[in-house]
mmCIF file of C-alpha atoms in Angstrom:
data_model
loop_
_atom_site.group_PDB
_atom_site.id
_atom_site.type_symbol
_atom_site.label_atom_id
_atom_site.label_comp_id
_atom_site.label_asym_id
_atom_site.label_seq_id
_atom_site.Cartn_x
_atom_site.Cartn_y
_atom_site.Cartn_z
ATOM 1 C CA MET A 472 0.000 0.000 0.000
ATOM 2 C CA SER A 473 1.365 3.391 -0.971
ATOM 3 C CA ARG A 474 1.894 6.044 1.655
ATOM 4 C CA LEU A 475 -0.918 8.148 0.222
ATOM 5 C CA ALA A 476 -3.340 5.225 0.323
ATOM 6 C CA PHE A 477 -2.352 4.456 3.906
ATOM 7 C CA ARG A 478 -2.926 8.084 4.954
ATOM 8 C CA ALA A 479 -6.332 8.068 3.270
ATOM 9 C CA ALA A 480 -7.329 4.810 4.954
ATOM 10 C CA ALA A 481 -6.048 6.024 8.322
ATOM 11 C CA ALA A 482 -7.968 9.281 7.945
ATOM 12 C CA ALA A 483 -11.141 7.329 7.130
ATOM 13 C CA VAL A 484 -10.655 5.183 10.227
ATOM 14 C CA GLY A 485 -10.110 8.331 12.284
ATOM 15 C CA VAL A 486 -13.334 9.908 11.022
ATOM 16 C CA VAL A 487 -15.324 6.731 11.753
ATOM 17 C CA LEU A 488 -13.746 6.453 15.212
ATOM 18 C CA LEU A 489 -14.558 10.076 15.955
ATOM 19 C CA ALA A 490 -18.146 9.610 14.819
ATOM 20 C CA VAL A 491 -18.607 6.549 17.035
ATOM 21 C CA TYR A 492 -17.179 8.180 20.137
ATOM 22 C CA LEU A 493 -18.995 11.477 19.633
ATOM 23 C CA THR A 494 -22.253 9.624 19.084
ATOM 24 C CA ALA A 495 -21.742 7.715 22.327
ATOM 25 C CA ALA A 496 -20.808 10.926 24.142
ATOM 26 C CA LEU A 497 -23.920 12.712 22.841
ATOM 27 C CA PHE A 498 -26.122 9.759 23.797
ATOM 28 C CA VAL A 499 -24.767 9.719 27.355
ATOM 29 C CA ALA A 500 -25.017 13.503 27.579
ATOM 30 C CA ASP A 501 -28.656 13.448 26.418
ATOM 31 C CA LEU A 502 -29.424 10.703 28.894
ATOM 32 C CA LEU A 503 -27.842 12.665 31.746
ATOM 33 C CA ARG A 504 -29.625 15.819 30.597
ATOM 34 C CA ALA A 505 -32.960 13.974 30.660
ATOM 35 C CA VAL A 506 -32.257 12.660 34.130
ATOM 36 C CA TRP A 507 -31.250 16.137 35.274
ATOM 37 C CA ALA A 508 -34.411 17.673 33.750
ATOM 38 C CA ALA A 509 -36.559 15.180 35.650
ATOM 39 C CA ARG A 510 -34.776 15.825 38.927
ATOM 40 C CA PRO A 511 -36.698 16.963 41.996
ATOM 41 C CA ASP A 512 -35.862 20.143 43.843
ATOM 42 C CA LEU A 513 -32.215 20.481 44.801
ATOM 43 C CA PRO A 514 -32.725 19.788 48.546
ATOM 44 C CA VAL A 515 -34.750 16.689 47.708
ATOM 45 C CA LEU A 516 -32.164 15.580 45.161
ATOM 46 C CA LEU A 517 -29.337 15.958 47.655
ATOM 47 C CA ALA A 518 -31.347 14.076 50.264
ATOM 48 C CA LEU A 519 -32.003 11.248 47.785
ATOM 49 C CA LEU A 520 -28.331 11.040 46.820
ATOM 50 C CA VAL A 521 -27.226 10.966 50.465
ATOM 51 C CA ALA A 522 -29.890 8.406 51.352
ATOM 52 C CA GLY A 523 -28.902 6.257 48.371
ATOM 53 C CA ALA A 524 -25.209 6.377 49.247
ATOM 54 C CA LEU A 525 -25.813 5.634 52.926
ATOM 55 C CA GLY A 526 -28.397 2.957 52.199
ATOM 56 C CA SER A 527 -26.252 1.067 49.705
ATOM 57 C CA THR A 528 -23.243 1.281 52.006
ATOM 58 C CA PHE A 529 -25.268 0.073 54.988
ATOM 59 C CA LEU A 530 -26.695 -2.836 53.009
ATOM 60 C CA SER A 531 -23.238 -3.764 51.728
ATOM 61 C CA TYR A 532 -21.848 -3.622 55.266
ATOM 62 C CA ARG A 533 -24.602 -5.798 56.737
ATOM 63 C CA LEU A 534 -24.379 -8.366 53.957
ATOM 64 C CA GLY A 535 -20.597 -8.378 54.191
ATOM 65 C CA THR A 536 -20.717 -8.934 57.946
ATOM 66 C CA ALA A 537 -23.156 -11.811 57.567
ATOM 67 C CA GLN A 538 -21.027 -13.338 54.800
ATOM 68 C CA ILE A 539 -17.875 -13.163 56.937
ATOM 69 C CA LEU A 540 -19.541 -15.106 59.733
ATOM 70 C CA ALA A 541 -21.157 -17.555 57.297
ATOM 71 C CA ASN A 542 -17.825 -18.306 55.594
ATOM 72 C CA LEU A 543 -15.846 -18.406 58.820
ATOM 73 C CA GLU A 544 -13.826 -21.596 59.130
ATOM 74 C CA GLY A 545 -14.348 -21.835 62.846
ATOM 75 C CA ASP A 546 -16.788 -22.682 65.584
ATOM 76 C CA ARG A 547 -19.024 -20.719 67.858
ATOM 77 C CA VAL A 548 -17.778 -21.365 71.398
ATOM 78 C CA PRO A 549 -20.445 -22.065 74.022
ATOM 79 C CA ARG A 550 -19.857 -20.986 77.599
ATOM 80 C CA GLU A 551 -19.401 -24.504 78.962
ATOM 81 C CA CYS A 552 -16.448 -25.156 76.620
ATOM 82 C CA ALA A 553 -14.419 -22.158 77.794
ATOM 83 C CA PRO A 554 -15.943 -20.754 80.990
ATOM 84 C CA ASP A 555 -12.873 -18.737 82.019
ATOM 85 C CA LEU A 556 -12.597 -17.069 78.643
ATOM 86 C CA HIS A 557 -16.297 -16.223 78.696
ATOM 87 C CA ARG A 558 -15.955 -14.760 82.196
ATOM 88 C CA ARG A 559 -13.157 -12.506 80.976
ATOM 89 C CA ILE A 560 -15.289 -11.309 78.066
ATOM 90 C CA ASP A 561 -18.266 -10.792 80.386
ATOM 91 C CA ALA A 562 -16.162 -8.690 82.753
ATOM 92 C CA LEU A 563 -14.711 -6.573 79.957
ATOM 93 C CA ALA A 564 -18.097 -6.062 78.317
ATOM 94 C CA ALA A 565 -19.568 -5.024 81.663
ATOM 95 C CA ARG A 566 -16.797 -2.477 82.242
ATOM 96 C CA MET A 567 -17.373 -1.044 78.776
ATOM 97 C CA ASP A 568 -21.190 -1.228 79.071
ATOM 98 C CA LEU A 569 -21.426 -3.336 75.907
ATOM 99 C CA PRO A 570 -23.910 -5.991 74.800
ATOM 100 C CA ARG A 571 -22.320 -9.411 75.115
ATOM 101 C CA PRO A 572 -20.775 -10.393 71.728
ATOM 102 C CA GLU A 573 -20.752 -13.913 70.358
ATOM 103 C CA LEU A 574 -17.431 -15.760 70.506
ATOM 104 C CA TYR A 575 -15.912 -17.719 67.626
ATOM 105 C CA VAL A 576 -12.615 -19.584 67.482
ATOM 106 C CA THR A 577 -11.010 -20.354 64.163
ATOM 107 C CA ASP A 578 -7.868 -21.889 62.686
ATOM 108 C CA ALA A 579 -6.338 -19.225 60.469
ATOM 109 C CA ARG A 580 -2.993 -19.189 58.697
ATOM 110 C CA ALA A 581 -1.668 -16.535 61.089
ATOM 111 C CA PRO A 582 -2.450 -15.558 64.695
ATOM 112 C CA ASN A 583 -5.159 -12.934 64.648
ATOM 113 C CA ALA A 584 -8.288 -11.627 66.329
ATOM 114 C CA PHE A 585 -10.941 -9.325 64.961
ATOM 115 C CA ALA A 586 -14.378 -7.954 65.745
ATOM 116 C CA VAL A 587 -17.354 -8.193 63.408
ATOM 117 C CA GLY A 588 -20.528 -6.154 63.555
ATOM 118 C CA GLY A 589 -21.446 -4.230 66.656
ATOM 119 C CA GLY A 590 -24.247 -2.001 67.804
ATOM 120 C CA ALA A 591 -27.359 -3.352 69.488
ATOM 121 C CA ASP A 592 -26.757 -6.958 68.340
ATOM 122 C CA GLY A 593 -23.447 -7.089 70.201
ATOM 123 C CA GLY A 594 -21.439 -8.279 67.209
ATOM 124 C CA ALA A 595 -18.939 -11.103 67.369
ATOM 125 C CA LEU A 596 -15.359 -11.708 68.463
ATOM 126 C CA VAL A 597 -13.289 -14.025 66.266
ATOM 127 C CA ILE A 598 -10.071 -15.380 67.770
ATOM 128 C CA ASP A 599 -7.509 -17.623 66.164
ATOM 129 C CA ARG A 600 -6.807 -20.676 68.312
ATOM 130 C CA SER A 601 -3.047 -20.131 68.127
ATOM 131 C CA LEU A 602 -3.341 -17.017 70.299
ATOM 132 C CA PHE A 603 -4.070 -19.190 73.335
ATOM 133 C CA ARG A 604 -0.704 -20.905 72.892
ATOM 134 C CA LEU A 605 1.138 -17.729 71.994
ATOM 135 C CA LEU A 606 -0.124 -15.291 74.632
ATOM 136 C CA SER A 607 -0.474 -15.232 78.405
ATOM 137 C CA PRO A 608 -3.960 -14.810 79.928
ATOM 138 C CA ARG A 609 -3.343 -11.103 80.555
ATOM 139 C CA GLU A 610 -2.231 -10.628 76.970
ATOM 140 C CA VAL A 611 -5.288 -12.478 75.642
ATOM 141 C CA GLU A 612 -7.435 -10.227 77.819
ATOM 142 C CA ALA A 613 -5.722 -7.136 76.385
ATOM 143 C CA ILE A 614 -6.418 -8.311 72.814
ATOM 144 C CA LEU A 615 -10.036 -9.007 73.735
ATOM 145 C CA ALA A 616 -10.342 -5.511 75.213
ATOM 146 C CA HIS A 617 -8.901 -4.018 72.022
ATOM 147 C CA GLU A 618 -11.447 -5.826 69.852
ATOM 148 C CA LEU A 619 -14.285 -4.949 72.230
ATOM 149 C CA ALA A 620 -13.226 -1.317 71.905
ATOM 150 C CA HIS A 621 -13.853 -1.608 68.169
ATOM 151 C CA LEU A 622 -17.349 -2.918 68.917
ATOM 152 C CA GLU A 623 -17.879 -0.150 71.452
ATOM 153 C CA GLY A 624 -17.053 2.510 68.887
ATOM 154 C CA ASN A 625 -18.868 0.606 66.113
ATOM 155 C CA ASP A 626 -15.691 1.204 64.133
ATOM 156 C CA GLY A 627 -16.352 -1.256 61.349
ATOM 157 C CA PHE A 628 -19.646 0.412 60.509
ATOM 158 C CA ALA A 629 -18.267 3.958 60.742
ATOM 159 C CA ILE A 630 -15.277 3.193 58.512
ATOM 160 C CA ALA A 631 -17.428 1.330 55.985
ATOM 161 C CA MET A 632 -19.840 4.259 55.801
ATOM 162 C CA ALA A 633 -17.060 6.818 55.329
ATOM 163 C CA ASP A 634 -15.476 4.682 52.625
ATOM 164 C CA GLY A 635 -18.804 4.053 50.904
ATOM 165 C CA VAL A 636 -19.820 7.720 50.873
ATOM 166 C CA GLY A 637 -16.427 8.755 49.480
ATOM 167 C CA ARG A 638 -16.610 6.174 46.708
ATOM 168 C CA SER A 639 -20.196 7.194 45.915
ATOM 169 C CA LEU A 640 -19.128 10.825 45.466
ATOM 170 C CA VAL A 641 -16.318 9.794 43.134
ATOM 171 C CA GLY A 642 -18.752 7.562 41.245
ATOM 172 C CA ILE A 643 -21.202 10.443 40.739
ATOM 173 C CA ALA A 644 -18.380 12.661 39.490
ATOM 174 C CA THR A 645 -17.270 9.913 37.072
ATOM 175 C CA VAL A 646 -20.779 9.532 35.632
ATOM 176 C CA ALA A 647 -21.049 13.301 35.188
ATOM 177 C CA ALA A 648 -17.687 13.394 33.408
ATOM 178 C CA LEU A 649 -18.392 10.371 31.189
ATOM 179 C CA PRO A 650 -19.503 12.362 28.102
ATOM 180 C CA ALA A 651 -16.346 14.448 28.249
ATOM 181 C CA LEU A 652 -14.202 11.332 28.697
ATOM 182 C CA LEU A 653 -15.807 9.685 25.652
ATOM 183 C CA ALA A 654 -15.494 12.799 23.509
ATOM 184 C CA LEU A 655 -11.864 13.391 24.439
ATOM 185 C CA SER A 656 -10.996 9.739 23.876
ATOM 186 C CA GLY A 657 -12.582 9.861 20.420
ATOM 187 C CA LEU A 658 -10.865 13.129 19.525
ATOM 188 C CA ALA A 659 -7.488 11.797 20.725
ATOM 189 C CA GLY A 660 -7.808 8.551 18.777
ATOM 190 C CA ALA A 661 -9.195 10.200 15.652
ATOM 191 C CA SER A 662 -6.518 12.876 15.544
ATOM 192 C CA ALA A 663 -3.822 10.216 15.874
ATOM 193 C CA TRP A 664 -5.269 8.189 12.984
ATOM 194 C CA ILE A 665 -5.725 11.259 10.797
ATOM 195 C CA ARG A 666 -2.090 12.231 11.390
ATOM 196 C CA GLY A 667 -1.088 8.714 10.298
ATOM 197 C CA ARG A 668 0.178 7.759 13.758
ATOM 198 C CA PRO A 669 -2.463 5.447 15.266
ATOM 199 C CA GLY A 670 -0.454 4.694 18.395
ATOM 200 C CA ASP A 671 0.445 8.297 19.180
ATOM 201 C CA ARG A 672 -1.298 9.666 22.266
ATOM 202 C CA SER A 673 0.755 12.814 22.721
ATOM 203 C CA GLY A 674 -1.723 15.273 21.260
ATOM 204 C CA PRO A 675 -3.679 17.897 23.230
ATOM 205 C CA PHE A 676 -6.887 15.842 23.340
ATOM 206 C CA ALA A 677 -5.019 12.856 24.753
ATOM 207 C CA ARG A 678 -3.430 15.055 27.406
ATOM 208 C CA LEU A 679 -6.806 16.505 28.372
ATOM 209 C CA HIS A 680 -8.258 12.980 28.593
ATOM 210 C CA ARG A 681 -5.415 11.840 30.837
ATOM 211 C CA ALA A 682 -5.790 14.922 33.019
ATOM 212 C CA LEU A 683 -9.535 14.379 33.496
ATOM 213 C CA ALA A 684 -9.152 10.639 34.118
ATOM 214 C CA GLY A 685 -6.255 11.341 36.464
ATOM 215 C CA GLY A 686 -8.356 13.816 38.428
ATOM 216 C CA LEU A 687 -11.111 11.246 38.893
ATOM 217 C CA PHE A 688 -8.582 8.620 39.928
ATOM 218 C CA ALA A 689 -7.047 11.102 42.360
ATOM 219 C CA GLY A 690 -10.483 11.570 43.895
ATOM 220 C CA PHE A 691 -10.799 7.810 44.344
ATOM 221 C CA VAL A 692 -7.342 7.648 45.928
ATOM 222 C CA LEU A 693 -8.162 10.574 48.219
ATOM 223 C CA ALA A 694 -11.353 8.874 49.384
ATOM 224 C CA THR A 695 -9.368 5.698 50.070
ATOM 225 C CA LEU A 696 -6.650 7.589 51.956
ATOM 226 C CA VAL A 697 -9.221 9.351 54.142
ATOM 227 C CA SER A 698 -10.872 6.022 54.960
ATOM 228 C CA ARG A 699 -7.549 4.323 55.735
ATOM 229 C CA SER A 700 -6.438 7.263 57.883
ATOM 230 C CA ARG A 701 -9.665 6.967 59.854
ATOM 231 C CA SER A 702 -9.044 3.237 60.274
ATOM 232 C CA ARG A 703 -5.529 3.806 61.655
ATOM 233 C CA LYS A 704 -6.823 6.419 64.109
ATOM 234 C CA ARG A 705 -9.446 3.968 65.348
ATOM 235 C CA GLU A 706 -6.705 1.380 65.931
ATOM 236 C CA PHE A 707 -4.895 3.852 68.183
ATOM 237 C CA ALA A 708 -8.168 4.688 69.936
ATOM 238 C CA ALA A 709 -8.887 0.981 70.497
ATOM 239 C CA ASP A 710 -5.385 0.528 71.943
ATOM 240 C CA ASP A 711 -5.968 3.432 74.338
ATOM 241 C CA ARG A 712 -9.360 2.120 75.380
ATOM 242 C CA ALA A 713 -8.010 -1.385 75.971
ATOM 243 C CA ALA A 714 -5.182 0.011 78.096
ATOM 244 C CA GLU A 715 -7.698 2.050 80.069
ATOM 245 C CA VAL A 716 -10.065 -0.873 80.672
ATOM 246 C CA THR A 717 -7.416 -3.462 81.573
ATOM 247 C CA GLY A 718 -5.075 -1.044 83.353
ATOM 248 C CA ASP A 719 -2.150 -2.834 81.701
ATOM 249 C CA PRO A 720 -0.851 -1.159 78.516
ATOM 250 C CA ILE A 721 2.283 -3.327 78.536
ATOM 251 C CA ALA A 722 0.204 -6.513 78.231
ATOM 252 C CA LEU A 723 -1.287 -5.232 74.982
ATOM 253 C CA ALA A 724 2.132 -4.070 73.766
ATOM 254 C CA ARG A 725 3.613 -7.519 74.415
ATOM 255 C CA ALA A 726 0.658 -9.190 72.727
ATOM 256 C CA LEU A 727 0.999 -7.047 69.602
ATOM 257 C CA HIS A 728 4.741 -7.720 69.465
ATOM 258 C CA ARG A 729 4.285 -11.485 69.872
ATOM 259 C CA ILE A 730 1.557 -11.599 67.207
ATOM 260 C CA GLU A 731 3.692 -9.681 64.717
ATOM 261 C CA ARG A 732 6.700 -11.936 65.301
ATOM 262 C CA ALA A 733 4.575 -15.068 64.987
ATOM 263 C CA ALA A 734 3.027 -13.755 61.763
ATOM 264 C CA GLU A 735 6.367 -13.011 60.124
ATOM 265 C CA PRO A 736 6.991 -15.631 57.416
ATOM 266 C CA THR A 737 10.127 -17.752 57.660
ATOM 267 C CA TRP A 738 10.024 -19.393 54.217
ATOM 268 C CA PRO A 739 12.684 -18.532 51.600
ATOM 269 C CA PHE A 740 10.565 -15.977 49.726
ATOM 270 C CA ALA A 741 9.647 -14.034 52.863
ATOM 271 C CA PRO A 742 10.840 -10.694 51.380
ATOM 272 C CA LEU A 743 7.992 -10.975 48.872
ATOM 273 C CA SER A 744 5.365 -11.501 51.563
ATOM 274 C CA THR A 745 2.725 -8.904 52.362
ATOM 275 C CA GLN A 746 3.579 -9.408 56.050
ATOM 276 C CA LYS A 747 6.984 -7.798 55.703
ATOM 277 C CA ARG A 748 7.673 -4.424 57.267
ATOM 278 C CA THR A 749 7.857 -1.594 54.788
ATOM 279 C CA GLU A 750 9.339 1.873 54.715
ATOM 280 C CA ASP A 751 7.335 2.813 51.634
ATOM 281 C CA ALA A 752 5.220 5.888 52.423
ATOM 282 C CA ALA A 753 2.439 4.946 49.979
ATOM 283 C CA GLU A 754 2.049 1.508 51.572
ATOM 284 C CA ARG A 755 1.868 3.063 55.018
ATOM 285 C CA TRP A 756 -0.782 5.558 53.876
ATOM 286 C CA LEU A 757 -2.853 2.778 52.317
ATOM 287 C CA SER A 758 -2.553 0.499 55.340
ATOM 288 C CA THR A 759 -5.594 0.001 57.566
ATOM 289 C CA HIS A 760 -3.359 -0.433 60.631
ATOM 290 C CA PRO A 761 -0.465 1.655 61.932
ATOM 291 C CA SER A 762 2.861 -0.090 62.344
ATOM 292 C CA THR A 763 3.206 -2.379 65.333
ATOM 293 C CA ASP A 764 6.345 -0.546 66.440
ATOM 294 C CA GLU A 765 4.419 2.719 66.625
ATOM 295 C CA ARG A 766 1.565 1.136 68.552
ATOM 296 C CA VAL A 767 3.926 -0.574 70.989
ATOM 297 C CA GLU A 768 5.845 2.664 71.583
ATOM 298 C CA ARG A 769 2.631 4.547 72.349
ATOM 299 C CA LEU A 770 1.576 1.868 74.809
ATOM 300 C CA ARG A 771 4.964 1.927 76.520
ATOM 301 C CA GLU A 772 4.746 5.701 76.888
ATOM 302 C CA LYS A 773 1.254 5.328 78.304
ATOM 303 C CA SER A 774 2.526 2.744 80.791
ATOM 304 C CA GLU A 775 5.385 5.004 81.880
ATOM 305 C CA SER A 776 2.997 7.899 82.383
ATOM 306 C CA ARG A 777 0.865 5.686 84.650
ATOM 307 C CA GLY A 778 3.829 4.723 86.801
ATOM 308 C CA PRO A 779 5.382 1.283 87.403
ATOM 309 C CA THR A 780 3.160 -1.722 86.807
ATOM 310 C CA ARG A 781 3.468 -5.303 87.897
ATOM 311 C CA ARG A 782 5.326 -7.412 85.354
ATOM 312 C CA ILE A 783 3.461 -10.373 83.919
ATOM 313 C CA PRO A 784 5.380 -13.524 82.929
ATOM 314 C CA ALA A 785 6.130 -13.442 79.218
ATOM 315 C CA GLY A 786 5.193 -17.029 78.415
ATOM 316 C CA PRO A 787 1.660 -18.385 78.214
ATOM 317 C CA SER A 788 0.553 -20.064 81.407
ATOM 318 C CA ARG A 789 -0.628 -23.606 81.730
ATOM 319 C CA SER A 790 -4.221 -22.459 82.109
ATOM 320 C CA ALA A 791 -3.959 -20.536 78.827
ATOM 321 C CA ALA A 792 -2.656 -23.598 77.026
ATOM 322 C CA GLN A 793 -5.413 -25.716 78.540
ATOM 323 C CA LYS A 794 -7.999 -23.226 77.344
ATOM 324 C CA GLY A 795 -6.545 -23.380 73.866
ATOM 325 C CA ARG A 796 -6.701 -27.174 73.863
ATOM 326 C CA SER A 797 -10.230 -27.176 75.222
ATOM 327 C CA LEU A 798 -11.400 -25.206 72.155
ATOM 328 C CA ARG A 799 -10.061 -27.684 69.632
#
């Protein structure tokens, strides 16, 4: 094919591409215009958008919570199987004026404990069985207090709502910008074909498209960062509340340190594991939890400000091991 014929064919492709994209952009714009014309009054519209965002987030949170418990590879622990553990939870819940949560014990790949749900239904505590071998009774109690603090603050719900509302706002902005994105994409592609350089995306329309798409992505990232920052603050708040309720910040500090060490992989490809410590700022900003070192240091400072405390033996006691075996 001669160069002239190629340029003519490329120009024809560019015109067709432009027509397709502009048609799609006009269709979406007309659809959005029709929706906007049929909108209610602005206060009502804002109320509907807020209600829709909150409602969908709430439904997603409730369904997600139920799915976590349904898919949990563990057992609900009745009181007669672990009476001492239940008494500890009862005492902590009473001090924090909380409804009594359900207790589940699971066999996970790493030592862990987490709280699910909350509010009037009390939620649930999920504890990995290995914690009873790894931690002393006081340290187990500190971890329980930390997770109960999350239930007390209804942290899971609050963080899910903040994250859901942020994502909904970015989604609305993306829908509003969709006609412009389609038009700019068509103009960028068509201009490249007409110039005889189909793969070239250095023109002004391509730069405008990247700028608009980048702005929307930045909004998504910002919403995620705000949600993750809130999550890390709630971890600190739960640490403080657990130290206040148990009166033993060092027990929680030791428990966090033991759990982190036990969770560190020892296999040859450990540097590639997600459990490794990182100095990367972006990873820290996107993390839902602050670093264990930072949490431990805060707890040590809190202990020092309270004055000397009685030292608890570092190793798990026989009663703790027996409790762990009784839940098998």
